[in-house]
Amino acid sequence: MNPLAGRDVLAIPELSRSDIDLVLATAASFEQQLQGQRTIPLLDGYILCTLFYEPSTRTRLSFEAAMHRLQGRVISVAEITSSSVAKGESIDDTVRTIEQYADVIAMRHNEAGAAHIAAEAASIPVINGGDGSRNHPTQALLDLYTIQKERGAIDGQVIALVGDLKYGRTTHSLAEALARFRVEILMVSPPELSMPDHVTGALRQAGVAFEQTADIEEAVRRADVMYVTRIQRERFPTPAEYDRFRGVFHIDPPLVERSKPGVTIMHPLPRVDEISHEVDSYAGAAYFRQARNGVYVRMALLALVLGAI
Ligand code: NCD
């Protein structure tokens, strides 16, 4: 039995480096198998429930596509209006009900810690598709997979995390995941939107080389990978505070020109105005390939936690 069988996937710090390597290798194997066939008959008879309390396009659809590619079935509770679930009660009852119908849950919630509450209550594996501004572990795994594919390796890369590092859960989980490798991280944000202390503290403890700056030109000079993120409008206390920061960084063709040759540009999507559409035709613009990689990585996670491999 593989070491992830029966486990929840809630946050990167709960995964070991060998768990991460197993997910990446399994994803690569699925990607290769799908060159010659449309589906892989591994999860026939299994049911995934997607439980999304927050809007999602990529995460939910790629979980569902992943399940279908493995010949499993999907039931879905999409876009439920959020409630004060972090208090514990309704989410408990919801997942205890869902586990009567499904074998695994992929969930997203607007409150940090919600996936942990669900996992506590559920006897089936829970996979966190984003909890508030805290974690987004499956995105971090597909980001690692993308860096490895686009750059040939994760070790040795200089990776700039750009944008809203305070509220952007993808950057939190990715920084925690990169801490398992030998990389240099540049954190580029306005000082008011800098990476939370719990993430920088963990990186320091892990001995990871990182720097914090508000200067995008610093990243342009040094980064092999520019990981650009959206200012997380829905997490700001007031619209006026969001307006202070919207459009603060903008990746356009002249900026790409000034970057290291062959720089890889990533974005978890959706983008608002952080990357100009003219950049899309640049060969190193990897964000749609990154979205596709999400299917292979989520296939790997589903097959592993369900103990099918
Ligand atoms: C991200 C998210 O939901 O955190 N989207 C995604 O899952 N690809 C990023 C974002 O919303 O900015």
Short mmCIF file of C-alpha atoms and ligand atoms in Angstrom, two decimals:
data_model
loop_
_atom_site.label_atom_id
_atom_site.label_comp_id
_atom_site.label_asym_id
_atom_site.label_seq_id
_atom_site.Cartn_x
_atom_site.Cartn_y
_atom_site.Cartn_z
CA MET A 1 0.00 0.00 0.00
CA ASN A 2 1.34 3.46 -0.81
CA PRO A 3 2.08 5.82 2.12
CA LEU A 4 -0.71 8.25 1.16
CA ALA A 5 -3.46 5.62 1.12
CA GLY A 6 -6.37 6.63 3.34
CA ARG A 7 -4.77 9.97 4.20
CA ASP A 8 -6.09 13.52 3.95
CA VAL A 9 -4.26 16.15 1.91
CA LEU A 10 -4.81 19.35 3.89
CA ALA A 11 -1.57 21.32 4.03
CA ILE A 12 1.94 20.99 2.61
CA PRO A 13 3.71 20.73 6.01
CA GLU A 14 1.81 17.50 6.61
CA LEU A 15 3.49 15.89 3.57
CA SER A 16 7.04 14.55 3.62
CA ARG A 17 9.49 15.10 0.80
CA SER A 18 9.02 11.47 -0.22
CA ASP A 19 5.20 11.92 -0.27
CA ILE A 20 5.73 14.90 -2.58
CA ASP A 21 8.12 12.95 -4.81
CA LEU A 22 5.58 10.11 -5.02
CA VAL A 23 2.81 12.50 -6.12
CA LEU A 24 5.03 14.09 -8.79
CA ALA A 25 6.22 10.73 -10.12
CA THR A 26 2.67 9.33 -10.20
CA ALA A 27 1.45 12.43 -12.04
CA ALA A 28 4.24 12.05 -14.60
CA SER A 29 3.31 8.43 -15.16
CA PHE A 30 -0.38 9.34 -15.67
CA GLU A 31 0.56 12.11 -18.06
CA GLN A 32 2.60 9.67 -20.08
CA GLN A 33 -0.12 7.01 -20.11
CA LEU A 34 -2.64 9.59 -21.31
CA GLN A 35 -0.55 10.21 -24.44
CA GLY A 36 -1.90 6.97 -25.83
CA GLN A 37 -5.36 6.70 -24.25
CA ARG A 38 -8.13 8.96 -22.97
CA THR A 39 -8.74 7.21 -19.64
CA ILE A 40 -6.97 4.89 -17.23
CA PRO A 41 -9.22 2.26 -15.56
CA LEU A 42 -7.99 2.68 -12.01
CA LEU A 43 -10.90 4.18 -10.04
CA ASP A 44 -13.82 2.37 -11.60
CA GLY A 45 -16.56 2.20 -8.93
CA TYR A 46 -15.17 5.02 -6.78
CA ILE A 47 -17.05 8.28 -6.20
CA LEU A 48 -15.52 11.72 -5.61
CA CYS A 49 -17.66 14.44 -4.02
CA THR A 50 -16.62 18.02 -4.78
CA LEU A 51 -17.78 20.35 -2.02
CA PHE A 52 -17.00 23.96 -2.90
CA TYR A 53 -18.15 26.75 -0.61
CA GLU A 54 -16.20 29.29 -2.67
CA PRO A 55 -16.14 29.98 -6.40
CA SER A 56 -13.75 27.87 -8.43
CA THR A 57 -13.20 27.07 -12.07
CA ARG A 58 -9.88 25.26 -12.39
CA THR A 59 -9.68 23.46 -9.08
CA ARG A 60 -13.14 21.91 -9.19
CA LEU A 61 -13.13 21.14 -12.91
CA SER A 62 -9.65 19.64 -12.81
CA PHE A 63 -10.57 17.44 -9.83
CA GLU A 64 -13.64 16.30 -11.73
CA ALA A 65 -11.68 15.77 -14.97
CA ALA A 66 -9.03 13.86 -13.00
CA MET A 67 -11.66 11.53 -11.53
CA HIS A 68 -13.23 10.98 -14.95
CA ARG A 69 -9.82 10.28 -16.54
CA LEU A 70 -9.40 7.50 -13.97
CA GLN A 71 -12.88 6.18 -14.80
CA GLY A 72 -14.29 7.16 -11.41
CA ARG A 73 -17.57 9.02 -10.86
CA VAL A 74 -18.25 12.50 -9.47
CA ILE A 75 -21.03 13.99 -7.40
CA SER A 76 -20.91 17.66 -6.66
CA VAL A 77 -22.19 20.30 -4.29
CA ALA A 78 -21.04 23.40 -6.11
CA GLU A 79 -20.99 26.91 -4.70
CA ILE A 80 -22.94 26.54 -1.54
CA THR A 81 -23.40 29.85 0.16
CA SER A 82 -20.88 30.01 2.91
CA SER A 83 -21.82 29.88 6.55
CA SER A 84 -19.94 30.06 9.82
CA VAL A 85 -18.76 26.54 9.30
CA ALA A 86 -15.43 27.00 11.03
CA LYS A 87 -17.43 26.92 14.28
CA GLY A 88 -17.58 23.24 13.51
CA GLU A 89 -21.16 22.14 13.46
CA SER A 90 -22.64 22.24 10.02
CA ILE A 91 -19.48 21.16 8.28
CA ASP A 92 -19.30 18.12 10.52
CA ASP A 93 -22.78 17.06 9.62
CA THR A 94 -22.24 17.82 5.94
CA VAL A 95 -19.19 15.60 5.61
CA ARG A 96 -20.74 12.85 7.74
CA THR A 97 -23.57 12.84 5.24
CA ILE A 98 -21.34 12.98 2.19
CA GLU A 99 -19.32 10.01 3.35
CA GLN A 100 -22.48 7.94 3.12
CA TYR A 101 -22.38 8.58 -0.64
CA ALA A 102 -18.77 9.10 -1.70
CA ASP A 103 -15.28 7.65 -1.19
CA VAL A 104 -13.29 10.88 -1.18
CA ILE A 105 -14.06 14.59 -0.75
CA ALA A 106 -12.36 17.54 -2.47
CA MET A 107 -13.41 20.73 -0.74
CA ARG A 108 -12.88 24.49 -0.80
CA HIS A 109 -13.94 26.91 1.87
CA ASN A 110 -13.52 30.61 2.57
CA GLU A 111 -12.34 30.04 6.14
CA ALA A 112 -8.85 28.93 7.08
CA GLY A 113 -8.95 25.60 8.89
CA ALA A 114 -12.25 24.44 7.40
CA ALA A 115 -10.69 21.48 5.61
CA HIS A 116 -9.08 20.33 8.83
CA ILE A 117 -12.46 20.46 10.57
CA ALA A 118 -13.99 18.42 7.76
CA ALA A 119 -11.17 15.89 7.84
CA GLU A 120 -11.55 15.51 11.57
CA ALA A 121 -15.21 14.61 11.13
CA ALA A 122 -14.86 12.45 8.02
CA SER A 123 -13.77 8.84 7.89
CA ILE A 124 -12.96 9.13 4.17
CA PRO A 125 -10.00 11.14 2.77
CA VAL A 126 -10.50 14.91 2.49
CA ILE A 127 -8.43 16.87 -0.03
CA ASN A 128 -8.16 20.61 0.58
CA GLY A 129 -8.86 22.65 -2.56
CA GLY A 130 -8.19 25.92 -0.73
CA ASP A 131 -9.16 27.15 2.74
CA GLY A 132 -9.47 30.89 3.08
CA SER A 133 -6.15 32.64 2.65
CA ARG A 134 -4.28 29.81 4.35
CA ASN A 135 -3.55 26.68 2.26
CA HIS A 136 -3.87 25.40 -1.28
CA PRO A 137 -1.75 22.25 -1.24
CA THR A 138 -2.93 20.67 -4.49
CA GLN A 139 -2.12 23.89 -6.33
CA ALA A 140 1.38 23.87 -4.79
CA LEU A 141 1.92 20.29 -5.97
CA LEU A 142 0.87 21.12 -9.52
CA ASP A 143 3.09 24.21 -9.36
CA LEU A 144 6.06 22.03 -8.38
CA TYR A 145 5.20 19.63 -11.17
CA THR A 146 5.08 22.52 -13.63
CA ILE A 147 8.43 23.96 -12.47
CA GLN A 148 10.02 20.55 -12.83
CA LYS A 149 8.62 20.10 -16.32
CA GLU A 150 9.31 23.59 -17.59
CA ARG A 151 12.78 23.96 -16.05
CA GLY A 152 13.97 20.33 -16.01
CA ALA A 153 14.47 20.47 -12.21
CA ILE A 154 13.26 22.28 -9.11
CA ASP A 155 16.63 22.34 -7.33
CA GLY A 156 18.82 25.25 -8.29
CA GLN A 157 16.03 27.56 -9.45
CA VAL A 158 15.50 31.14 -8.36
CA ILE A 159 11.75 31.52 -7.93
CA ALA A 160 10.00 34.85 -7.51
CA LEU A 161 6.58 34.84 -5.83
CA VAL A 162 4.93 38.05 -6.99
CA GLY A 163 1.76 39.82 -5.87
CA ASP A 164 -0.53 39.41 -2.88
CA LEU A 165 1.58 37.25 -0.61
CA LYS A 166 -0.48 38.13 2.45
CA TYR A 167 -3.81 36.74 1.32
CA GLY A 168 -2.67 34.50 -1.57
CA ARG A 169 -2.97 30.93 -0.32
CA THR A 170 -1.25 29.50 -3.40
CA THR A 171 1.94 31.38 -2.53
CA HIS A 172 1.83 30.16 1.08
CA SER A 173 1.57 26.52 0.09
CA LEU A 174 4.08 26.88 -2.74
CA ALA A 175 6.66 28.52 -0.46
CA GLU A 176 6.19 25.66 2.03
CA ALA A 177 6.59 23.13 -0.77
CA LEU A 178 9.68 24.83 -2.22
CA ALA A 179 11.22 24.66 1.25
CA ARG A 180 11.68 20.93 0.61
CA PHE A 181 14.04 21.69 -2.28
CA ARG A 182 17.29 23.62 -2.78
CA VAL A 183 15.96 26.85 -4.23
CA GLU A 184 16.17 30.58 -3.71
CA ILE A 185 12.88 32.39 -3.18
CA LEU A 186 12.28 36.08 -3.90
CA MET A 187 9.08 37.36 -2.30
CA VAL A 188 7.88 40.41 -4.22
CA SER A 189 4.96 42.35 -2.77
CA PRO A 190 4.05 45.73 -1.35
CA PRO A 191 5.18 45.70 2.31
CA GLU A 192 1.52 45.70 3.41
CA LEU A 193 0.92 42.46 1.47
CA SER A 194 4.02 40.56 2.50
CA MET A 195 4.25 36.86 3.30
CA PRO A 196 2.78 35.97 6.73
CA ASP A 197 5.20 35.28 9.57
CA HIS A 198 4.10 31.68 9.96
CA VAL A 199 5.39 30.97 6.44
CA THR A 200 8.62 32.98 6.63
CA GLY A 201 9.28 31.51 10.10
CA ALA A 202 8.95 27.98 8.74
CA LEU A 203 11.25 28.79 5.82
CA ARG A 204 13.84 30.24 8.18
CA GLN A 205 13.66 27.13 10.31
CA ALA A 206 14.11 24.95 7.23
CA GLY A 207 17.17 27.01 6.22
CA VAL A 208 15.66 28.14 2.91
CA ALA A 209 17.26 31.13 1.19
CA PHE A 210 14.65 33.85 0.70
CA GLU A 211 14.45 37.61 0.37
CA GLN A 212 11.53 40.02 0.62
CA THR A 213 11.29 43.07 -1.62
CA ALA A 214 8.75 45.43 -3.15
CA ASP A 215 10.91 45.87 -6.26
CA ILE A 216 9.76 43.83 -9.24
CA GLU A 217 12.99 44.76 -11.09
CA GLU A 218 14.92 42.72 -8.56
CA ALA A 219 12.89 39.67 -9.61
CA VAL A 220 13.26 40.54 -13.27
CA ARG A 221 17.07 40.51 -12.94
CA ARG A 222 17.35 37.31 -10.96
CA ALA A 223 14.38 34.98 -11.33
CA ASP A 224 14.26 31.79 -13.39
CA VAL A 225 10.55 31.48 -12.58
CA MET A 226 8.14 34.37 -12.06
CA TYR A 227 5.10 33.07 -10.16
CA VAL A 228 2.60 35.89 -10.48
CA THR A 229 -0.59 36.13 -8.44
CA ARG A 230 -3.75 38.19 -8.29
CA ILE A 231 -4.44 40.74 -5.56
CA GLN A 232 -7.06 38.79 -3.58
CA ARG A 233 -9.88 41.33 -3.69
CA GLU A 234 -12.37 39.20 -1.73
CA ARG A 235 -10.03 38.97 1.27
CA PHE A 236 -9.61 42.72 1.84
CA PRO A 237 -11.53 44.31 4.71
CA THR A 238 -12.78 47.17 2.49
CA PRO A 239 -12.96 47.87 -1.27
CA ALA A 240 -10.87 51.03 -0.71
CA GLU A 241 -7.99 48.97 0.65
CA TYR A 242 -8.12 46.70 -2.37
CA ASP A 243 -8.09 49.73 -4.68
CA ARG A 244 -4.79 50.86 -3.15
CA PHE A 245 -3.07 47.75 -4.44
CA ARG A 246 -4.88 46.73 -7.61
CA GLY A 247 -2.59 46.75 -10.62
CA VAL A 248 0.51 47.17 -8.46
CA PHE A 249 2.50 44.71 -10.59
CA HIS A 250 2.03 44.24 -14.29
CA ILE A 251 3.93 41.78 -16.45
CA ASP A 252 4.09 43.03 -20.04
CA PRO A 253 6.37 42.29 -23.04
CA PRO A 254 9.02 44.94 -22.13
CA LEU A 255 9.31 43.43 -18.66
CA VAL A 256 9.69 39.96 -20.17
CA GLU A 257 12.41 41.41 -22.47
CA ARG A 258 14.34 42.64 -19.43
CA SER A 259 14.03 39.24 -17.69
CA LYS A 260 16.51 36.38 -17.72
CA PRO A 261 16.47 34.68 -21.12
CA GLY A 262 13.94 31.85 -21.13
CA VAL A 263 12.28 32.95 -17.90
CA THR A 264 9.23 30.83 -17.02
CA ILE A 265 6.09 32.78 -16.19
CA MET A 266 3.49 31.03 -14.06
CA HIS A 267 0.13 32.10 -12.58
CA PRO A 268 -2.39 29.94 -10.70
CA LEU A 269 -5.16 31.85 -12.53
CA PRO A 270 -7.58 33.56 -12.64
CA ARG A 271 -5.65 36.64 -13.73
CA VAL A 272 -7.13 40.09 -13.53
CA ASP A 273 -4.54 42.50 -14.90
CA GLU A 274 -1.23 41.13 -13.60
CA ILE A 275 -0.11 39.66 -16.91
CA SER A 276 -0.86 41.36 -20.19
CA HIS A 277 -2.49 39.15 -22.82
CA GLU A 278 0.37 39.97 -25.18
CA VAL A 279 2.63 37.85 -22.96
CA ASP A 280 0.54 34.73 -23.68
CA SER A 281 2.37 33.99 -26.95
CA TYR A 282 5.79 34.09 -25.24
CA ALA A 283 7.20 30.53 -25.16
CA GLY A 284 7.92 30.69 -21.42
CA ALA A 285 4.34 31.69 -20.54
CA ALA A 286 3.39 28.46 -18.79
CA TYR A 287 0.08 29.30 -17.07
CA PHE A 288 -2.26 27.32 -19.30
CA ARG A 289 0.10 24.33 -19.35
CA GLN A 290 0.16 24.74 -15.56
CA ALA A 291 -3.65 24.45 -15.47
CA ARG A 292 -3.45 21.25 -17.54
CA ASN A 293 -0.86 19.81 -15.16
CA GLY A 294 -3.46 20.17 -12.44
CA VAL A 295 -5.35 17.25 -13.93
CA TYR A 296 -2.35 14.87 -13.78
CA VAL A 297 -1.45 15.91 -10.24
CA ARG A 298 -5.03 15.57 -9.00
CA MET A 299 -5.28 12.17 -10.70
CA ALA A 300 -2.19 11.18 -8.73
CA LEU A 301 -3.65 12.45 -5.44
CA LEU A 302 -6.99 10.71 -5.97
CA ALA A 303 -5.40 7.38 -6.93
CA LEU A 304 -2.96 7.56 -4.02
CA VAL A 305 -5.35 8.52 -1.22
CA LEU A 306 -7.86 5.93 -2.45
CA GLY A 307 -5.09 3.32 -2.27
CA ALA A 308 -5.59 2.30 -5.90
CA ILE A 309 -1.84 2.15 -6.51
C1 NCD B 1 -6.30 30.35 -6.82
C2 NCD B 1 -7.10 30.20 -5.54
O1 NCD B 1 -8.28 29.85 -5.60
O2 NCD B 1 -6.50 30.37 -4.51
N1 NCD B 1 -6.93 29.82 -7.93
C3 NCD B 1 -6.74 28.49 -8.23
O3 NCD B 1 -7.08 27.62 -7.46
N2 NCD B 1 -6.12 28.21 -9.37
C4 NCD B 1 -5.74 31.68 -7.03
C5 NCD B 1 -6.63 32.87 -6.94
O4 NCD B 1 -7.83 32.77 -6.73
O5 NCD B 1 -6.09 33.97 -7.11
#
